[in-house]
Short mmCIF file of C-alpha atoms and ligand atoms in Angstrom, two decimals:
data_model
loop_
_atom_site.label_atom_id
_atom_site.label_comp_id
_atom_site.label_asym_id
_atom_site.label_seq_id
_atom_site.Cartn_x
_atom_site.Cartn_y
_atom_site.Cartn_z
CA MET P 14 -16.90 -16.37 19.64
CA ASP P 15 -18.62 -14.11 17.06
CA ASN P 16 -19.99 -15.15 13.67
CA ARG P 17 -20.69 -11.70 12.22
CA PRO P 18 -18.49 -10.86 9.23
CA ILE P 19 -15.42 -8.61 9.16
CA GLY P 20 -16.14 -5.52 7.31
CA VAL P 21 -13.50 -4.39 4.91
CA PHE P 22 -13.64 -1.18 2.70
CA ASP P 23 -11.54 0.66 0.01
CA SER P 24 -11.99 3.12 -2.67
CA GLY P 25 -11.90 0.31 -5.15
CA LEU P 26 -10.25 -3.16 -5.45
CA GLY P 27 -7.05 -2.29 -3.55
CA GLY P 28 -8.56 -3.42 -0.20
CA LEU P 29 -8.94 -6.99 -1.74
CA THR P 30 -5.07 -7.43 -1.01
CA ALA P 31 -6.39 -7.42 2.61
CA VAL P 32 -9.06 -9.80 1.82
CA LYS P 33 -6.70 -12.19 0.18
CA GLU P 34 -4.50 -12.25 3.15
CA LEU P 35 -7.71 -12.71 5.68
CA MET P 36 -8.68 -15.72 3.35
CA ARG P 37 -5.32 -17.26 4.14
CA ILE P 38 -4.83 -16.61 8.01
CA LEU P 39 -8.44 -16.55 9.03
CA PRO P 40 -10.18 -19.50 6.96
CA HIS P 41 -13.21 -19.57 9.13
CA GLU P 42 -14.25 -15.91 8.96
CA ARG P 43 -17.03 -14.26 6.93
CA VAL P 44 -16.05 -11.02 5.13
CA LEU P 45 -17.94 -8.39 3.77
CA TYR P 46 -15.99 -6.08 1.33
CA PHE P 47 -17.13 -2.76 0.00
CA GLY P 48 -15.19 -1.26 -2.96
CA ASP P 49 -16.22 2.21 -4.04
CA THR P 50 -15.51 1.81 -7.49
CA GLY P 51 -18.09 4.39 -8.53
CA ARG P 52 -15.71 7.19 -6.71
CA VAL P 53 -12.33 5.95 -6.95
CA PRO P 54 -9.78 7.36 -6.82
CA TYR P 55 -9.94 8.86 -3.22
CA GLY P 56 -6.20 9.83 -3.21
CA SER P 57 -6.46 12.85 -5.62
CA ARG P 58 -9.29 14.29 -3.48
CA GLY P 59 -9.50 16.78 -0.62
CA ARG P 60 -9.58 15.75 2.99
CA GLU P 61 -13.25 16.73 3.52
CA THR P 62 -14.41 14.56 0.43
CA ILE P 63 -12.22 11.57 1.68
CA ARG P 64 -13.87 11.88 5.10
CA ARG P 65 -17.38 12.11 3.82
CA TYR P 66 -16.90 8.99 1.48
CA ALA P 67 -15.00 6.94 4.24
CA ALA P 68 -17.93 7.79 6.70
CA GLN P 69 -20.61 6.68 4.14
CA ASP P 70 -18.51 3.15 3.43
CA MET P 71 -18.42 2.58 7.33
CA ARG P 72 -22.04 3.21 7.79
CA PHE P 73 -22.82 0.95 4.95
CA LEU P 74 -20.66 -1.87 6.72
CA VAL P 75 -22.01 -1.23 10.02
CA GLN P 76 -25.67 -1.36 8.94
CA HIS P 77 -24.79 -4.92 7.63
CA ASP P 78 -23.89 -6.00 11.05
CA VAL P 79 -20.12 -6.35 10.84
CA LYS P 80 -18.10 -7.15 14.01
CA VAL P 81 -15.16 -4.96 13.07
CA VAL P 82 -14.45 -2.26 10.35
CA LEU P 83 -11.16 -2.42 8.56
CA ALA P 84 -10.22 0.56 6.48
CA ALA P 85 -8.06 -1.27 3.79
CA CYS P 86 -7.32 1.94 2.13
CA GLY P 87 -3.93 3.85 2.69
CA THR P 88 -5.73 6.99 1.79
CA VAL P 89 -8.49 6.94 4.41
CA SER P 90 -6.08 5.64 7.02
CA SER P 91 -3.72 8.52 6.66
CA THR P 92 -5.96 11.61 5.99
CA ALA P 93 -8.79 10.58 8.46
CA ARG P 94 -6.98 8.86 11.40
CA ASP P 95 -9.81 9.58 13.79
CA ILE P 96 -12.64 8.50 11.71
CA GLY P 97 -13.30 5.19 13.44
CA GLU P 98 -13.51 6.59 16.97
CA SER P 99 -17.15 7.12 17.24
CA LEU P 100 -18.03 3.69 15.64
CA ALA P 101 -19.96 1.20 17.67
CA VAL P 102 -17.60 -1.65 16.53
CA PRO P 103 -13.94 -1.84 16.74
CA TYR P 104 -12.13 -0.19 13.74
CA LEU P 105 -8.57 -0.49 12.71
CA ASP P 106 -6.66 1.02 9.62
CA VAL P 107 -3.43 -0.01 7.77
CA LEU P 108 -1.12 2.63 9.11
CA ARG P 109 0.10 1.49 12.25
CA PRO P 110 0.56 -2.40 11.36
CA THR P 111 2.44 -1.27 8.22
CA ALA P 112 4.68 1.16 9.89
CA GLN P 113 5.37 -1.31 12.50
CA ALA P 114 6.34 -4.14 10.02
CA ALA P 115 8.57 -1.72 8.30
CA VAL P 116 10.49 -0.60 11.47
CA ARG P 117 10.95 -4.20 12.46
CA GLN P 118 12.22 -5.17 8.99
CA THR P 119 14.70 -2.42 8.23
CA LYS P 120 18.41 -3.12 8.88
CA ASN P 121 20.03 0.17 7.48
CA GLY P 122 17.33 2.53 9.11
CA ARG P 123 16.32 3.81 5.73
CA ILE P 124 12.60 3.24 4.84
CA GLY P 125 10.74 4.33 1.61
CA VAL P 126 7.12 5.03 1.55
CA ILE P 127 4.89 5.31 -1.53
CA GLY P 128 1.45 6.10 -1.68
CA THR P 129 -1.34 8.33 -3.15
CA ALA P 130 -0.88 12.01 -3.27
CA ALA P 131 -3.22 12.56 -0.27
CA THR P 132 -1.34 9.92 1.82
CA ILE P 133 1.94 11.39 1.08
CA ALA P 134 0.93 15.15 1.79
CA SER P 135 -0.70 13.87 4.98
CA GLY P 136 2.79 12.97 6.23
CA SER P 137 1.03 10.25 8.40
CA TYR P 138 3.50 7.43 7.65
CA ARG P 139 6.57 9.64 8.38
CA ARG P 140 4.83 10.52 11.94
CA GLU P 141 3.91 6.95 12.70
CA ILE P 142 7.52 5.65 11.83
CA LEU P 143 9.31 8.30 13.75
CA THR P 144 7.22 7.63 16.80
CA LEU P 145 8.27 4.21 16.73
CA ASN P 146 11.85 4.87 16.09
CA PRO P 147 13.10 8.50 15.55
CA ALA P 148 16.44 7.44 14.25
CA ILE P 149 14.99 6.12 11.14
CA GLN P 150 15.24 8.08 7.98
CA VAL P 151 12.13 8.16 5.71
CA PHE P 152 11.95 8.97 2.19
CA GLU P 153 8.44 9.59 0.55
CA GLN P 154 7.03 9.58 -2.88
CA ALA P 155 3.46 9.93 -4.44
CA CYS P 156 2.65 7.76 -7.25
CA PRO P 157 -0.78 9.14 -8.32
CA LEU P 158 -0.75 7.06 -11.85
CA PHE P 159 -0.37 3.68 -10.10
CA VAL P 160 -4.20 3.38 -9.09
CA PRO P 161 -5.65 4.08 -12.70
CA LEU P 162 -3.20 1.66 -13.99
CA VAL P 163 -4.32 -0.97 -11.57
CA GLU P 164 -8.00 -0.21 -11.82
CA ASN P 165 -7.65 -0.38 -15.69
CA GLY P 166 -5.81 -3.74 -15.58
CA PHE P 167 -2.38 -2.95 -16.48
CA VAL P 168 -1.06 -5.15 -13.74
CA ALA P 169 0.78 -8.09 -15.48
CA PRO P 170 4.66 -7.64 -14.91
CA GLN P 171 5.30 -7.39 -18.63
CA GLU P 172 3.26 -4.30 -19.17
CA GLU P 173 5.57 -1.62 -20.52
CA ILE P 174 3.35 1.25 -19.47
CA THR P 175 3.23 0.21 -15.85
CA ARG P 176 7.10 -0.42 -15.69
CA LEU P 177 8.00 2.99 -17.18
CA VAL P 178 5.73 4.82 -14.82
CA ALA P 179 7.25 2.82 -11.94
CA GLN P 180 10.89 3.66 -13.13
CA ARG P 181 10.15 7.45 -13.13
CA TYR P 182 8.42 7.40 -9.69
CA LEU P 183 10.95 5.00 -7.92
CA ALA P 184 14.23 6.09 -9.11
CA PRO P 185 14.67 8.87 -6.48
CA ILE P 186 13.71 6.67 -3.80
CA ARG P 187 16.03 3.89 -4.91
CA GLU P 188 18.80 6.44 -5.14
CA ARG P 189 18.37 7.06 -1.47
CA GLY P 190 19.44 3.42 -0.77
CA VAL P 191 16.32 2.30 1.29
CA ASP P 192 16.35 -1.30 2.22
CA THR P 193 12.54 -1.21 2.82
CA LEU P 194 9.73 0.25 0.99
CA ILE P 195 6.20 0.54 2.25
CA LEU P 196 3.55 -0.03 -0.44
CA GLY P 197 1.30 2.58 1.51
CA CYS P 198 -1.60 2.24 -0.89
CA THR P 199 -3.38 -1.13 -1.04
CA HIS P 200 -3.59 -1.06 -4.74
CA TYR P 201 0.09 -1.27 -5.22
CA PRO P 202 0.83 -4.87 -3.93
CA ILE P 203 -1.31 -5.70 -7.15
CA ILE P 204 1.89 -4.50 -9.22
CA SER P 205 4.56 -5.54 -6.81
CA ALA P 206 6.18 -7.54 -9.27
CA THR P 207 6.84 -4.41 -11.37
CA ILE P 208 7.87 -2.47 -8.28
CA ARG P 209 10.23 -5.16 -7.23
CA SER P 210 11.84 -5.44 -10.47
CA VAL P 211 12.56 -1.68 -10.39
CA MET P 212 13.66 -1.60 -6.79
CA GLY P 213 15.92 -4.55 -6.85
CA ARG P 214 15.69 -7.85 -4.95
CA ASN P 215 17.54 -6.37 -1.85
CA VAL P 216 14.68 -4.06 -1.03
CA THR P 217 11.97 -5.64 1.12
CA LEU P 218 8.33 -4.65 0.16
CA ILE P 219 5.83 -4.09 2.90
CA ASP P 220 2.26 -4.91 1.76
CA SER P 221 -0.13 -2.55 3.59
CA GLY P 222 -3.17 -4.78 2.85
CA ARG P 223 -1.31 -7.96 4.16
CA GLU P 224 -0.23 -6.10 7.38
CA ALA P 225 -3.80 -4.61 7.87
CA ALA P 226 -5.15 -8.41 7.71
CA ILE P 227 -2.49 -9.44 10.24
CA GLY P 228 -3.41 -6.56 12.44
CA CYS P 229 -6.97 -7.53 12.26
CA ARG P 230 -6.46 -11.09 13.31
CA GLU P 231 -4.53 -9.98 16.47
CA MET P 232 -7.50 -7.64 17.33
CA LEU P 233 -10.15 -10.20 16.74
CA ARG P 234 -8.19 -12.49 19.11
CA ALA P 235 -7.65 -9.93 21.69
CA ASN P 236 -11.23 -9.13 21.81
CA GLY P 237 -12.76 -12.67 21.70
CA LEU P 238 -14.18 -11.90 18.47
CA LEU P 239 -13.01 -14.76 16.24
CA ASN P 240 -15.67 -17.16 14.67
CA ALA P 241 -15.95 -20.79 15.49
CA ALA P 242 -12.73 -22.87 14.46
CA ASP P 243 -15.45 -25.25 12.41
CA ALA P 244 -17.13 -22.47 10.66
CA THR P 245 -17.24 -21.99 7.03
CA ALA P 246 -15.79 -18.79 5.41
CA GLU P 247 -18.01 -16.65 3.30
CA TYR P 248 -17.26 -13.66 1.14
CA HIS P 249 -19.70 -11.07 -0.12
CA TYR P 250 -18.55 -8.30 -2.42
CA TYR P 251 -20.25 -4.94 -2.95
CA VAL P 252 -19.37 -2.15 -5.13
CA SER P 253 -20.96 1.30 -6.02
CA ASP P 254 -20.63 0.87 -9.65
CA PHE P 255 -20.43 -2.06 -11.96
CA ASP P 256 -17.29 -2.37 -13.86
CA GLU P 257 -15.93 -5.41 -15.41
CA GLY P 258 -12.35 -4.48 -14.27
CA PHE P 259 -13.40 -5.11 -10.70
CA ARG P 260 -14.43 -8.72 -11.29
CA GLN P 261 -11.56 -9.35 -13.55
CA ILE P 262 -8.70 -8.01 -11.27
CA ALA P 263 -10.41 -9.52 -8.25
CA GLY P 264 -10.72 -12.92 -9.91
CA LEU P 265 -7.11 -12.80 -10.72
CA LEU P 266 -5.88 -11.51 -7.24
CA LEU P 267 -7.99 -13.86 -5.09
CA GLY P 268 -7.84 -16.95 -7.53
CA GLN P 269 -11.26 -17.34 -7.92
CA ASN P 270 -14.25 -16.42 -10.41
CA LEU P 271 -16.37 -13.88 -8.65
CA ASN P 272 -19.22 -14.11 -11.30
CA GLY P 273 -22.57 -13.64 -9.50
CA GLN P 274 -20.98 -12.60 -6.24
CA VAL P 275 -20.54 -8.99 -6.76
CA GLU P 276 -23.50 -6.60 -6.00
CA ARG P 277 -24.04 -2.87 -6.66
CA ILE P 278 -25.35 -0.88 -4.00
CA ASP P 279 -26.15 2.96 -4.02
CA ILE P 280 -23.57 4.49 -1.42
CA GLU P 281 -25.23 7.79 -1.40
CA LYS P 282 -28.10 6.24 0.71
CA TYR P 283 -25.70 5.75 3.58
N1 DGL V 20 -6.45 1.67 -2.22
C1 DGL V 20 -6.37 3.11 -1.94
C2 DGL V 20 -5.34 3.51 -0.87
O1 DGL V 20 -4.88 2.64 -0.41
C3 DGL V 20 -6.65 3.74 -3.01
C4 DGL V 20 -6.25 4.83 -3.53
C5 DGL V 20 -7.22 5.77 -4.30
O2 DGL V 20 -8.46 5.64 -4.19
O3 DGL V 20 -6.72 6.73 -4.80
O4 DGL V 20 -4.76 4.51 -0.94
#
């Protein structure tokens, strides 16, 4: 039993899709979230910059005495696969649990992967899927405009601009006849209604935030790190820059008002 918080980080608010699932499946845990809102997006940056940012994000969490670090960011997970190896606490990212869920799900062996430019350029999802099952066909597409659309609040299913962008990005993947689509960036589940309407109801969407949260529960269980079953959940949110968007979208996504619960920190100190 361990009452220290679970540490979760992302470049912005996408990692909250993992927090949302943690709230549901681990209702007795404390969660400490860091969103690097001052430096988002990571997905259009080079590998070294992404590594440096991720290392700072993890140092912030570890210095706040978390029991595990969850990289709820597809970009960090894909471009800095080894980054958690030297940490003093267990580390997990979104890549493996998400790829496993997609491989379990597909019936026709055709999986689509969408993510940031850095995630798709890394080829990490393709490699992970083919390691699990070399017979699967993988079709990838970078969707760099999705993150700014989400961070700026264009998330409602009736947002015309988001729908047009989605149609443009997703058409080639849809034409390949995939039956499973990995939302390889944790921001994307926030616009899953739009993605679903473009892809059609027969395509299963795999939410990387959700799968990472499920992976985190397994890991805590296996290592005897769960909190007491009668403990009260607690959530603390930190950002590197204040923006009203974070509070608004976070409130919408998590179904609660985060007023007064979001604190700004200087990530460059870590
Ligand atoms: N949520 C991140 C990811 O999963 C963010 C993308 C970004 O910062 O570009 O890739």
